[in-house]
PDB file of C-alpha atoms in Angstrom:
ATOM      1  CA  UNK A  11    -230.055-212.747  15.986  1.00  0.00           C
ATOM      2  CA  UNK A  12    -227.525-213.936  13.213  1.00  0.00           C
ATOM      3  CA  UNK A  13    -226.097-217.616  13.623  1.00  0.00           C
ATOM      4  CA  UNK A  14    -224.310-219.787  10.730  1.00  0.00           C
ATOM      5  CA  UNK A  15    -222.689-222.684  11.727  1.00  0.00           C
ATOM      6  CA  UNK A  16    -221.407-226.151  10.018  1.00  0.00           C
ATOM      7  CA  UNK A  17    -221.556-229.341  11.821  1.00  0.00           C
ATOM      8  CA  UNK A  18    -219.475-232.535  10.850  1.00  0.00           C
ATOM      9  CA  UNK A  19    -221.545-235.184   8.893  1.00  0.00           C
ATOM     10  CA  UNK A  20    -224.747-232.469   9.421  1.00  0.00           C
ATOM     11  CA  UNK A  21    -225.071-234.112  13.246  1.00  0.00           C
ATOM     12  CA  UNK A  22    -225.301-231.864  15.822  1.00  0.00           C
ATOM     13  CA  UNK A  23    -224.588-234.835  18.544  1.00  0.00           C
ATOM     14  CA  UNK A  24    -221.136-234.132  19.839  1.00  0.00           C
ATOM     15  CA  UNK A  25    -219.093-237.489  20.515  1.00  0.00           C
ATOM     16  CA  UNK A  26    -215.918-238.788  21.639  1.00  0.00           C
ATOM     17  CA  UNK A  27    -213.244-239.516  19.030  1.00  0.00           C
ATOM     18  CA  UNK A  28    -210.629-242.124  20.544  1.00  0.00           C
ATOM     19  CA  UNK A  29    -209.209-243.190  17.324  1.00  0.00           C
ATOM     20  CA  UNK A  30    -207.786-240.227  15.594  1.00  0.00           C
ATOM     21  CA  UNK A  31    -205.558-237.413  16.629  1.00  0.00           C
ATOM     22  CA  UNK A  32    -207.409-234.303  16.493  1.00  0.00           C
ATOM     23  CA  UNK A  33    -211.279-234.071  14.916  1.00  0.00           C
ATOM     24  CA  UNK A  34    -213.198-230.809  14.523  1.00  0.00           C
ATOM     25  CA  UNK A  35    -217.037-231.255  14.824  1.00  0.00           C
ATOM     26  CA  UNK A  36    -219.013-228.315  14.730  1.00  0.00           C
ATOM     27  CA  UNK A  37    -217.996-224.500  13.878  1.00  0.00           C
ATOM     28  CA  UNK A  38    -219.770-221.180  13.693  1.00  0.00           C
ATOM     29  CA  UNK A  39    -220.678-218.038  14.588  1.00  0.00           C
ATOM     30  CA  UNK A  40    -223.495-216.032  17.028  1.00  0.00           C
ATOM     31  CA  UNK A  41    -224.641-212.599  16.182  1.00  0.00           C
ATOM     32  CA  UNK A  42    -226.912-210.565  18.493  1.00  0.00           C
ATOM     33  CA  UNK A  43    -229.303-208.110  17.582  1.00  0.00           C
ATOM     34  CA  UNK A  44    -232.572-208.569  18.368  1.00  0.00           C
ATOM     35  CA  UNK A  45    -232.721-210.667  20.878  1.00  0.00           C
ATOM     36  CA  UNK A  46    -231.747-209.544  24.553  1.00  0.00           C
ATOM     37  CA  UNK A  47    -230.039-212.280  25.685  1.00  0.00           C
ATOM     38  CA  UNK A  48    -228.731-215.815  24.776  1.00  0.00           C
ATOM     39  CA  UNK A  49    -228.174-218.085  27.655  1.00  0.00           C
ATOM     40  CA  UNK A  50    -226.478-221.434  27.371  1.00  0.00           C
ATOM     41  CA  UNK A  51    -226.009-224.204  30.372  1.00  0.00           C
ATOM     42  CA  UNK A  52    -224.638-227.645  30.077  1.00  0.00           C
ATOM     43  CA  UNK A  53    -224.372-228.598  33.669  1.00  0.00           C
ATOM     44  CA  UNK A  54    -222.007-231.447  32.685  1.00  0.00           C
ATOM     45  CA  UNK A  55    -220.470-230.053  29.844  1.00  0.00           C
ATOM     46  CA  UNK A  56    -219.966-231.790  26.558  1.00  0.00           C
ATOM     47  CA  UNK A  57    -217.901-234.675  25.761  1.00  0.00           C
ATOM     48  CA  UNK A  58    -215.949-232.885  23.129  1.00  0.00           C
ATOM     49  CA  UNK A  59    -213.557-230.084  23.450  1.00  0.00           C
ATOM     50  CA  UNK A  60    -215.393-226.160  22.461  1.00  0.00           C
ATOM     51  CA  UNK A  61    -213.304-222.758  21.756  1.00  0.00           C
ATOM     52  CA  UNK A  62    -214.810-219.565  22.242  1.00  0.00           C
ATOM     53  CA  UNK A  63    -213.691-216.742  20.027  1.00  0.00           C
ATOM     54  CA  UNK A  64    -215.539-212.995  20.976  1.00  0.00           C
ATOM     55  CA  UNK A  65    -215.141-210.524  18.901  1.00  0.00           C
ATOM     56  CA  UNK A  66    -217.797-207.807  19.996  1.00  0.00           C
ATOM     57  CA  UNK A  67    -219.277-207.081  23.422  1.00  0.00           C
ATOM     58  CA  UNK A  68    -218.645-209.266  26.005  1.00  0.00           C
ATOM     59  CA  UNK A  69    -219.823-212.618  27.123  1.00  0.00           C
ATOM     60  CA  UNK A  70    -220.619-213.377  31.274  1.00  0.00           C
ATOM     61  CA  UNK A  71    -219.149-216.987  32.251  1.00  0.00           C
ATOM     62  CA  UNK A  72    -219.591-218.576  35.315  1.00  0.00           C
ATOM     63  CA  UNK A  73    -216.067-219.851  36.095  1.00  0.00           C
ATOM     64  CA  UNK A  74    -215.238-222.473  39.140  1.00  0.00           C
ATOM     65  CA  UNK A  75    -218.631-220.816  40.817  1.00  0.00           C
ATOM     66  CA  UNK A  76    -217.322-217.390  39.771  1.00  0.00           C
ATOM     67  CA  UNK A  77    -219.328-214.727  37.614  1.00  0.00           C
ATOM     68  CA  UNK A  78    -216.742-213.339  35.229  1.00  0.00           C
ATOM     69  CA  UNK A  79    -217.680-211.063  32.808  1.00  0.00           C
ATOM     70  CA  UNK A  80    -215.041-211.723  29.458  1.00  0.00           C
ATOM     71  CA  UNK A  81    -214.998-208.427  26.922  1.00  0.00           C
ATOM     72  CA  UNK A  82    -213.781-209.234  23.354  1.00  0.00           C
ATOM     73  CA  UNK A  83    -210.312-210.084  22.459  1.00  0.00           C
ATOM     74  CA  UNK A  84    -210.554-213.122  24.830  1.00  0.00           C
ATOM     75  CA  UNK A  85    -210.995-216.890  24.233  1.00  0.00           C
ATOM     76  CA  UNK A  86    -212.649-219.121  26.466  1.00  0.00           C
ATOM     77  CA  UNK A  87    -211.628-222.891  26.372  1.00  0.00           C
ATOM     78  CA  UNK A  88    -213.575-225.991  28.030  1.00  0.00           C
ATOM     79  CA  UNK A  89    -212.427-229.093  28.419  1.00  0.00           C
ATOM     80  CA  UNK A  90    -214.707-231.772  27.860  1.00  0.00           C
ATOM     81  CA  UNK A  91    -217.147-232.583  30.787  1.00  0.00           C
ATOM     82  CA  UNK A  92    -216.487-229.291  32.210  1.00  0.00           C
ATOM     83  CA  UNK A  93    -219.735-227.504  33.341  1.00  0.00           C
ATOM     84  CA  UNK A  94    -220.755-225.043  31.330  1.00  0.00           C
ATOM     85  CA  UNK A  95    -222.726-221.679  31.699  1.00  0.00           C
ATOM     86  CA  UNK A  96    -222.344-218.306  29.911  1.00  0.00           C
ATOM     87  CA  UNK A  97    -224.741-216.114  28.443  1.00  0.00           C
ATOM     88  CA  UNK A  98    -224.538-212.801  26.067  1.00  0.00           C
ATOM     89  CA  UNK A  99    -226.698-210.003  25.304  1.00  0.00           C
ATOM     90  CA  UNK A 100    -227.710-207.568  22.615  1.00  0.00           C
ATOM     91  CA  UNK A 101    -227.794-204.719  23.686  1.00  0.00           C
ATOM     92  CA  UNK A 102    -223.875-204.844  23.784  1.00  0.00           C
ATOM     93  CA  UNK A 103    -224.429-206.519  19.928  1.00  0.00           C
ATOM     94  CA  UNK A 104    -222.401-209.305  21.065  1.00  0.00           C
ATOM     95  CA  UNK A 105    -220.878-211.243  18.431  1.00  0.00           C
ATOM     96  CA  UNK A 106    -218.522-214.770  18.777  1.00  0.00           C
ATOM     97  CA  UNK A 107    -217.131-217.453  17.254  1.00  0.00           C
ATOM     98  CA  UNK A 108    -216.833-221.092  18.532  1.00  0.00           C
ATOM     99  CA  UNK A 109    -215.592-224.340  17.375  1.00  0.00           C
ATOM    100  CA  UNK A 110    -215.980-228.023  19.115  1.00  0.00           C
ATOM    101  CA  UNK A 111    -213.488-230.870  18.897  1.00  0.00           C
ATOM    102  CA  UNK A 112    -212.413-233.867  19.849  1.00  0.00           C
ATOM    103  CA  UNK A 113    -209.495-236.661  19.241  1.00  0.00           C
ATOM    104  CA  UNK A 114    -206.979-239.126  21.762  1.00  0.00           C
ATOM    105  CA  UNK A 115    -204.117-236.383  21.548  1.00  0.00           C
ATOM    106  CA  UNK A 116    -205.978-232.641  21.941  1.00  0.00           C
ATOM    107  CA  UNK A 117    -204.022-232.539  25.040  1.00  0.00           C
ATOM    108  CA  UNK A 118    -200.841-232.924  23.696  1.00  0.00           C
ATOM    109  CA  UNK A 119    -201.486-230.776  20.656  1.00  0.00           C
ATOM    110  CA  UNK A 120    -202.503-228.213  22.746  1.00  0.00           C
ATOM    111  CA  UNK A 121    -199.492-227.973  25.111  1.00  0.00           C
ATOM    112  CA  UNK A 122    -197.275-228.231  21.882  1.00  0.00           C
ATOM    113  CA  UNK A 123    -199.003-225.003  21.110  1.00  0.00           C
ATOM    114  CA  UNK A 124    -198.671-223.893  24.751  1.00  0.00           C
ATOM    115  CA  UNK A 125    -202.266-222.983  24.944  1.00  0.00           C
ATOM    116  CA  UNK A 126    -203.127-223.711  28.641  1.00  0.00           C
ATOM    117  CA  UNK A 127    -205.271-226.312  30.257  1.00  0.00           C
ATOM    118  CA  UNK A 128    -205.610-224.717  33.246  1.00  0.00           C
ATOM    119  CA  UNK A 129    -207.169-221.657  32.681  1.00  0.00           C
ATOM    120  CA  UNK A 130    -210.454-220.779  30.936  1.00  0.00           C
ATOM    121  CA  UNK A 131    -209.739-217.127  29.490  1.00  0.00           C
ATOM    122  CA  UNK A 132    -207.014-216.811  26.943  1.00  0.00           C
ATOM    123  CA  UNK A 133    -206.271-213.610  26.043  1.00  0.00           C
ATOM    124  CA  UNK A 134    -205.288-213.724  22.416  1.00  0.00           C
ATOM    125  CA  UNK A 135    -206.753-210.262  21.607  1.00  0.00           C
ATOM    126  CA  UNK A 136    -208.025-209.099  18.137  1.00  0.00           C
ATOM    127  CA  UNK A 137    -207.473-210.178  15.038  1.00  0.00           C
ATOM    128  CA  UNK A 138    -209.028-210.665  11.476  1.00  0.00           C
ATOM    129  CA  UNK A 139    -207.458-213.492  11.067  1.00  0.00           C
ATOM    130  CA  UNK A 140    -208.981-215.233  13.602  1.00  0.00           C
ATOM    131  CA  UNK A 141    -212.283-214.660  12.217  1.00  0.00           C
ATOM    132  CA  UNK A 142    -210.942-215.690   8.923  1.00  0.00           C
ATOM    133  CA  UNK A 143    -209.334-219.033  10.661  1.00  0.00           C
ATOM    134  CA  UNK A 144    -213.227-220.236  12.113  1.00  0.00           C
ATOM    135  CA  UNK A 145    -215.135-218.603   9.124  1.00  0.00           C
ATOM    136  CA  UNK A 146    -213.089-221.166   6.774  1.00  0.00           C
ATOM    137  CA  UNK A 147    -214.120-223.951   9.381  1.00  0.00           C
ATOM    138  CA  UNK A 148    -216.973-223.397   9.211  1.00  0.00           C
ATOM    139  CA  UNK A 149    -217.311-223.349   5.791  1.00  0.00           C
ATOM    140  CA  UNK A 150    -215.393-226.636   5.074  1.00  0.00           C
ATOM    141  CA  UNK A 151    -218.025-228.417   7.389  1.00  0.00           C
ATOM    142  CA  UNK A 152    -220.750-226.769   5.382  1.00  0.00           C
ATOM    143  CA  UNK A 153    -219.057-227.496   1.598  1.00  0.00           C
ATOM    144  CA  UNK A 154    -217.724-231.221   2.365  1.00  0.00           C
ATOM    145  CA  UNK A 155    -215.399-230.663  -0.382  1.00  0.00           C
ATOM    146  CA  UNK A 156    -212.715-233.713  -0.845  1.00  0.00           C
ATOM    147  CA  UNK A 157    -210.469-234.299   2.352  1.00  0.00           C
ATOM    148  CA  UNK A 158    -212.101-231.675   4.326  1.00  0.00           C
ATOM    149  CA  UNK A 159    -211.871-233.470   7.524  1.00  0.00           C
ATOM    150  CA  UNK A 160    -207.669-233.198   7.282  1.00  0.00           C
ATOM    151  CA  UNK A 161    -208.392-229.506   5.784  1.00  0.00           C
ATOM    152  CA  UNK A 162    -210.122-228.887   8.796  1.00  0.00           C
ATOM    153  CA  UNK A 163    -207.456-230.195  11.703  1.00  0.00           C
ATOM    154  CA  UNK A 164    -204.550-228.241   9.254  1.00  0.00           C
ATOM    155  CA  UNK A 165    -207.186-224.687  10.093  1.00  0.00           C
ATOM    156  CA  UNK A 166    -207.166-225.541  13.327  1.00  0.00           C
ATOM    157  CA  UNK A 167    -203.753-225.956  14.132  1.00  0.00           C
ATOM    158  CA  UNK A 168    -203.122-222.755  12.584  1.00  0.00           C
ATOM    159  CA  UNK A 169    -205.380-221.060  14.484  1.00  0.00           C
ATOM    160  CA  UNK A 170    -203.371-222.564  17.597  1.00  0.00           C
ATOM    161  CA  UNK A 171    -200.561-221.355  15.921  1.00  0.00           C
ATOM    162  CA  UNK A 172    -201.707-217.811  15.540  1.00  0.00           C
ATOM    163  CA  UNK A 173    -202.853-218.082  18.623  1.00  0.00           C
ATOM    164  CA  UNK A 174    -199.689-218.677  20.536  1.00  0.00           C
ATOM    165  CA  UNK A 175    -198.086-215.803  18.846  1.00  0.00           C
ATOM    166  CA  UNK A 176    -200.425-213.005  20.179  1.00  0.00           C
ATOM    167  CA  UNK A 177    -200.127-214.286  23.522  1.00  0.00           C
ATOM    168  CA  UNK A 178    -196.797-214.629  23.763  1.00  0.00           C
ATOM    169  CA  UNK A 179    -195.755-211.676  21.730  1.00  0.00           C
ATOM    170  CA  UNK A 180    -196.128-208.991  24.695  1.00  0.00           C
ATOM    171  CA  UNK A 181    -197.387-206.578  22.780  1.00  0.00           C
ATOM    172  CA  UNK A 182    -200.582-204.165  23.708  1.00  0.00           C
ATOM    173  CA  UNK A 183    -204.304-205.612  23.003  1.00  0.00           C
ATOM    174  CA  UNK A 184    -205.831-203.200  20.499  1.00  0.00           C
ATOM    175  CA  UNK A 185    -209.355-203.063  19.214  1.00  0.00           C
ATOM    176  CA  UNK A 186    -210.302-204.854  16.559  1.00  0.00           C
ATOM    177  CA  UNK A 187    -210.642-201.980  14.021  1.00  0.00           C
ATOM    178  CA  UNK A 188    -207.441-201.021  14.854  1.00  0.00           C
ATOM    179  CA  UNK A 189    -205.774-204.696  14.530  1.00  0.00           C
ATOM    180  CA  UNK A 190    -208.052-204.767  10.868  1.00  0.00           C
ATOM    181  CA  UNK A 191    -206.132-201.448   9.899  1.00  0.00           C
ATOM    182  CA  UNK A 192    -202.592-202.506  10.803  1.00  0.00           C
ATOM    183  CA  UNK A 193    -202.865-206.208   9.142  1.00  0.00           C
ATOM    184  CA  UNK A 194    -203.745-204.042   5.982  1.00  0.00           C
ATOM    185  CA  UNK A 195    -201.119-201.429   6.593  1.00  0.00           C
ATOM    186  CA  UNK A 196    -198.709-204.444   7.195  1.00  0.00           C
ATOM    187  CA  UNK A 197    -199.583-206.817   3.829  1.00  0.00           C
ATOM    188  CA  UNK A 198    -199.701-203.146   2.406  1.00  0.00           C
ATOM    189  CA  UNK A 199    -195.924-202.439   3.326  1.00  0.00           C
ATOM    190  CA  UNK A 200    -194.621-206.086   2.960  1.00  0.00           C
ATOM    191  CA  UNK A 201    -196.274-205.829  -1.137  1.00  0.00           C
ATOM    192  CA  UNK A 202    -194.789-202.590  -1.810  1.00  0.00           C
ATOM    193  CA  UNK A 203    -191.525-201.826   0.792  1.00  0.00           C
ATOM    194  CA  UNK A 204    -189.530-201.426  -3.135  1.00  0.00           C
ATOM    195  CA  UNK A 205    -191.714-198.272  -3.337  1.00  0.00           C
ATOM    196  CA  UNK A 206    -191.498-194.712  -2.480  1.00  0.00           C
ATOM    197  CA  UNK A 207    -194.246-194.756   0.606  1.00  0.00           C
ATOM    198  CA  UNK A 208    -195.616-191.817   2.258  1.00  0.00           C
ATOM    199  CA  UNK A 209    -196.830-192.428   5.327  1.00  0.00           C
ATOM    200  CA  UNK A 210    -198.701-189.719   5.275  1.00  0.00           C
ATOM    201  CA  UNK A 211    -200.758-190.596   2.069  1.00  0.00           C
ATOM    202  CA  UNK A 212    -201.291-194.192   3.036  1.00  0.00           C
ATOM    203  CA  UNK A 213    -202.870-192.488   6.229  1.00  0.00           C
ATOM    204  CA  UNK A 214    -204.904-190.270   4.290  1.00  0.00           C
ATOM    205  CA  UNK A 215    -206.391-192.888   1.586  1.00  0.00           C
ATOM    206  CA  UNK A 216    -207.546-194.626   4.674  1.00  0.00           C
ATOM    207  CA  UNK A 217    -209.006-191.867   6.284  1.00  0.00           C
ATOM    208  CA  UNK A 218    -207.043-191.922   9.366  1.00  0.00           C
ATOM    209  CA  UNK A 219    -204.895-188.748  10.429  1.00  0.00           C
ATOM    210  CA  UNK A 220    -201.112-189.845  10.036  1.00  0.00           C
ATOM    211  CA  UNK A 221    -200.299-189.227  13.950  1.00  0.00           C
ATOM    212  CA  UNK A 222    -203.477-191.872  14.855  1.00  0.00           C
ATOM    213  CA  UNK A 223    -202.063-194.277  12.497  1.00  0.00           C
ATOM    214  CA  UNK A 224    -198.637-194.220  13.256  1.00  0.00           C
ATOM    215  CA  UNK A 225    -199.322-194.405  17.209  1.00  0.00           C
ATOM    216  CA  UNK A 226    -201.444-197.662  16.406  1.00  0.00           C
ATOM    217  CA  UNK A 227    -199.109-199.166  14.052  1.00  0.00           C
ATOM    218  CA  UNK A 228    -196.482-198.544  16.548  1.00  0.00           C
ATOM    219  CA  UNK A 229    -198.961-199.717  19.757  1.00  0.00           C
ATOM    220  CA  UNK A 230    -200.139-202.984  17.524  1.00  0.00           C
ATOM    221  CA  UNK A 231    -195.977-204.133  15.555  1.00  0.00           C
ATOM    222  CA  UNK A 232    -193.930-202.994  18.197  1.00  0.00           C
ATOM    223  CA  UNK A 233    -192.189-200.686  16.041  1.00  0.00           C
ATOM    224  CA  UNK A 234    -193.270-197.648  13.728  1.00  0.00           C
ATOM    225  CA  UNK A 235    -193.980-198.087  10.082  1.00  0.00           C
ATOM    226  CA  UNK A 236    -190.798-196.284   8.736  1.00  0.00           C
ATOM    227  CA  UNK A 237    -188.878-198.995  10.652  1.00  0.00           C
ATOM    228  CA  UNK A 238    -190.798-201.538   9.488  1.00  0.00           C
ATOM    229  CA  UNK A 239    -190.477-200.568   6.096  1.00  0.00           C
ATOM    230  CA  UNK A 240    -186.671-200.152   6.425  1.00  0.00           C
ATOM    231  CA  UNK A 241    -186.632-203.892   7.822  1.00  0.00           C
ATOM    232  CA  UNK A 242    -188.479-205.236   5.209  1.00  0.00           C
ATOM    233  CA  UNK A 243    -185.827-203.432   2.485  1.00  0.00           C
ATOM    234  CA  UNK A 244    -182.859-204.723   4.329  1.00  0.00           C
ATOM    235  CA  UNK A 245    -184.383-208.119   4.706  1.00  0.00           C
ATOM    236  CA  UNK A 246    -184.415-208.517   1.472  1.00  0.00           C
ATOM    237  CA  UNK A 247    -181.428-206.946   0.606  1.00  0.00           C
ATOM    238  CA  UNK A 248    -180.087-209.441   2.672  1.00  0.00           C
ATOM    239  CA  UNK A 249    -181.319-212.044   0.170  1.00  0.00           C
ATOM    240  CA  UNK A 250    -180.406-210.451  -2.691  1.00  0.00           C
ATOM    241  CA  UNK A 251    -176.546-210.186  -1.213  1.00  0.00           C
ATOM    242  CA  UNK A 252    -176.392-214.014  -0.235  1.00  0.00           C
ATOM    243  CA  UNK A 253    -177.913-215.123  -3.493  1.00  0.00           C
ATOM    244  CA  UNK A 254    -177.037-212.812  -6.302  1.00  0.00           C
ATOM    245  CA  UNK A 255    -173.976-211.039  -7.911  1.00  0.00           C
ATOM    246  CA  UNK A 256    -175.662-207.728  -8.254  1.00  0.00           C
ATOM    247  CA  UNK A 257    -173.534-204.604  -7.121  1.00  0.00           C
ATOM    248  CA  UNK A 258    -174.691-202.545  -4.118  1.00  0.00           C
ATOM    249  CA  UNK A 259    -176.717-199.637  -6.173  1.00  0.00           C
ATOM    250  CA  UNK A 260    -178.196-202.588  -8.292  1.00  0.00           C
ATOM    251  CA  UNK A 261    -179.567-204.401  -5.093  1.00  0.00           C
ATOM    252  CA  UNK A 262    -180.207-201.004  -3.565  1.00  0.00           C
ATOM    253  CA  UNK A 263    -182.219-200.043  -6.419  1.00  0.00           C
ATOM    254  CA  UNK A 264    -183.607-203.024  -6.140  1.00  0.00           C
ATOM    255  CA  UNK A 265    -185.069-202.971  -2.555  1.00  0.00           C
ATOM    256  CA  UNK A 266    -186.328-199.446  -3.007  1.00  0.00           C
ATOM    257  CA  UNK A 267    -183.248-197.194  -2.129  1.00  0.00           C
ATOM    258  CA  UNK A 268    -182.032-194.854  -5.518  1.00  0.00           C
ATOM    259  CA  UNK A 269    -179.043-193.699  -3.793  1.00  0.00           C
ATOM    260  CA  UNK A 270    -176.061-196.876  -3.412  1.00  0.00           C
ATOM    261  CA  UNK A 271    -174.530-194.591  -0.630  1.00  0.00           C
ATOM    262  CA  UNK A 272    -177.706-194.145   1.171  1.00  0.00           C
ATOM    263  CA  UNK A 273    -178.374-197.698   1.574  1.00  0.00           C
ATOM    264  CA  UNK A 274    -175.133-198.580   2.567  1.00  0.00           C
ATOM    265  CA  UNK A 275    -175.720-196.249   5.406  1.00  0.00           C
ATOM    266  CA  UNK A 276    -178.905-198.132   6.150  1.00  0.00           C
ATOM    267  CA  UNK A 277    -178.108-201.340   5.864  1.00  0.00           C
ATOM    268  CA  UNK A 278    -174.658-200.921   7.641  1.00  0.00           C
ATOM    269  CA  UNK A 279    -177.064-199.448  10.726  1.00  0.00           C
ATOM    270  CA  UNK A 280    -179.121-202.196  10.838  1.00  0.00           C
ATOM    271  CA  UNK A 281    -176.530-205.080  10.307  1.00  0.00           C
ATOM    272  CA  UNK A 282    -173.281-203.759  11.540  1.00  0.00           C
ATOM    273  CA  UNK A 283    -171.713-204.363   8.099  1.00  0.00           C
ATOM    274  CA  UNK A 284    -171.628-202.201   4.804  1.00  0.00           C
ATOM    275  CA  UNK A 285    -173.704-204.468   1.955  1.00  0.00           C
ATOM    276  CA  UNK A 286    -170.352-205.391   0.612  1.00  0.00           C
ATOM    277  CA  UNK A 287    -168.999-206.609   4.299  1.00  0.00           C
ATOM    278  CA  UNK A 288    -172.018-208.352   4.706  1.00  0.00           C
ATOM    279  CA  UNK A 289    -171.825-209.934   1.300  1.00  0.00           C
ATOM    280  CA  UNK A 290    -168.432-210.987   2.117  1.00  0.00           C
ATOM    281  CA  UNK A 291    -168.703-212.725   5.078  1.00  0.00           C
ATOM    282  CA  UNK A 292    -171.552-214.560   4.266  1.00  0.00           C
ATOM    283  CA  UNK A 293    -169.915-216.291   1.473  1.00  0.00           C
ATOM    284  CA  UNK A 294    -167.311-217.175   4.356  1.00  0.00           C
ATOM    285  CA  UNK A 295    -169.385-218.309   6.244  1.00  0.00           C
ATOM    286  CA  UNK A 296    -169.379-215.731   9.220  1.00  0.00           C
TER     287      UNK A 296
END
């Protein structure tokens, strides 16, 4: 078993906080391998508020009396004094993330961030930067570097933030590889949309065939790649036409497109108005 965890002031006593808004006291990480099973059971609970992030396997929660068995992708969120029972095994190599807190207004920060209080399993799915989110938790209550504790809160409400967007985004769960391999593909794109890009040889450098890819991308943005590309030109062509004096090829050039006439035709598809249109009735306030 792998575990690596950081606990606020080194105490592993969980507490009440009544006095400021939102306090993070312990974060980490579980890894099974050796071990068959790992069994937790707090009959009352805790005092403080604990986020469950799995990311291999599955975990088994008992849930208002219920056995529910919770594969990864999901969260699992108790409120404080809230019994709690769960247990993982190795065999699956079960692998999560958790983080406790506490504070007088968790409840309202976490129905500004729409993350329900009536329901145990949130299903966030997949995603790096989860993992990223707790890892740098974690490692803030390990470092104690200067104003960690606010450092700490500002992680966590992006995490909530990050959160909310999955779940609310309606788009397909995918596995985590996958979601791994489209973040990349995506920062990928967004660095270099100015670029010639062929789908095909990103595809290839990654070792994925370009039909897989493309049917992920799609399954995982909502859109496929060439589109997303093709937004990310005329986004900030967009930019450049509210902000700049430079003539359609320049801008066009610019954004990644060699041919003025060409882009015109893009950007006129995408926006309803030619560059110059566009241009025009910006500055005229629409």
């Amino acid at each position: 078993m792998y575990v690596n965890s950081g606990y606020l002031n080194n105490s592993r006593i969980p507490f009440k906080d009544t006095k400021k808004a939102l306090r993070i006291l312990s974060a980490g990480t579980y890894q099974l391998f050796t071990w068959p099973k790992l069994p937790t059971w707090r009959p009352k609970g805790r005092v403080d508020w604990q986020l469950i992030y799995i990311t291999a396997g599955e975990g088994h929660f008992v849930l208002d009396g219920k056995e529910v068995t919770v594969p990864a992708g999901n969260m699992i969120l108790y409120p404080p004094k809230r019994e709690q029972h769960y247990w993982f095994f190795g065999e699956v190599k079960a692998r999560y993330w958790f983080v406790h807190f506490t504070g007088r207004q968790v409840k309202s920060i976490l129905k500004h961030y729409e993350i329900p209080l009536d329901g145990y399993v949130l299903h966030t799915g997949l995603s790096s930067e989860y993992e990223d989110l707790f890892r740098r938790m974690r490692d803030e209550l390990v470092e104690c570097g200067w104003g960690y504790e606010e450092k700490l809160t500002y992680l966590l409400r992006e995490l909530f933030i990050s959160m909310n967007r999955r779940m609310n985004e309606g788009l397909p769960r995918v596995e985590g590889f996958v979601q791994d391999e489209v973040d990349r593909a995506r920062d990928y794109f967004r660095d270099h949309y100015n670029e010639e890009i062929s789908i095909e040889q990103y595809a290839a450098s990654r070792n994925m065939s370009t039909s897989w890819f493309v049917k992920s991308f799609t399954a995982a943005v909502g859109e496929p790649p060439t589109r997303f590309i093709m937004e990310e030109r005329v986004r900030n062509a967009q930019v450049l036409l509210e902000t700049t004096d430079g003539t359609v090829a320049e801008i066009g050039a610019i954004v990644g497109y060699e041919d003025p006439l060409y882009f015109s035709r893009v950007f006129r598809k995408a926006r309803g108005l030619s560059p110059m249109k566009y241009r025009r009735a910006y500055r005229e306030g629409f």
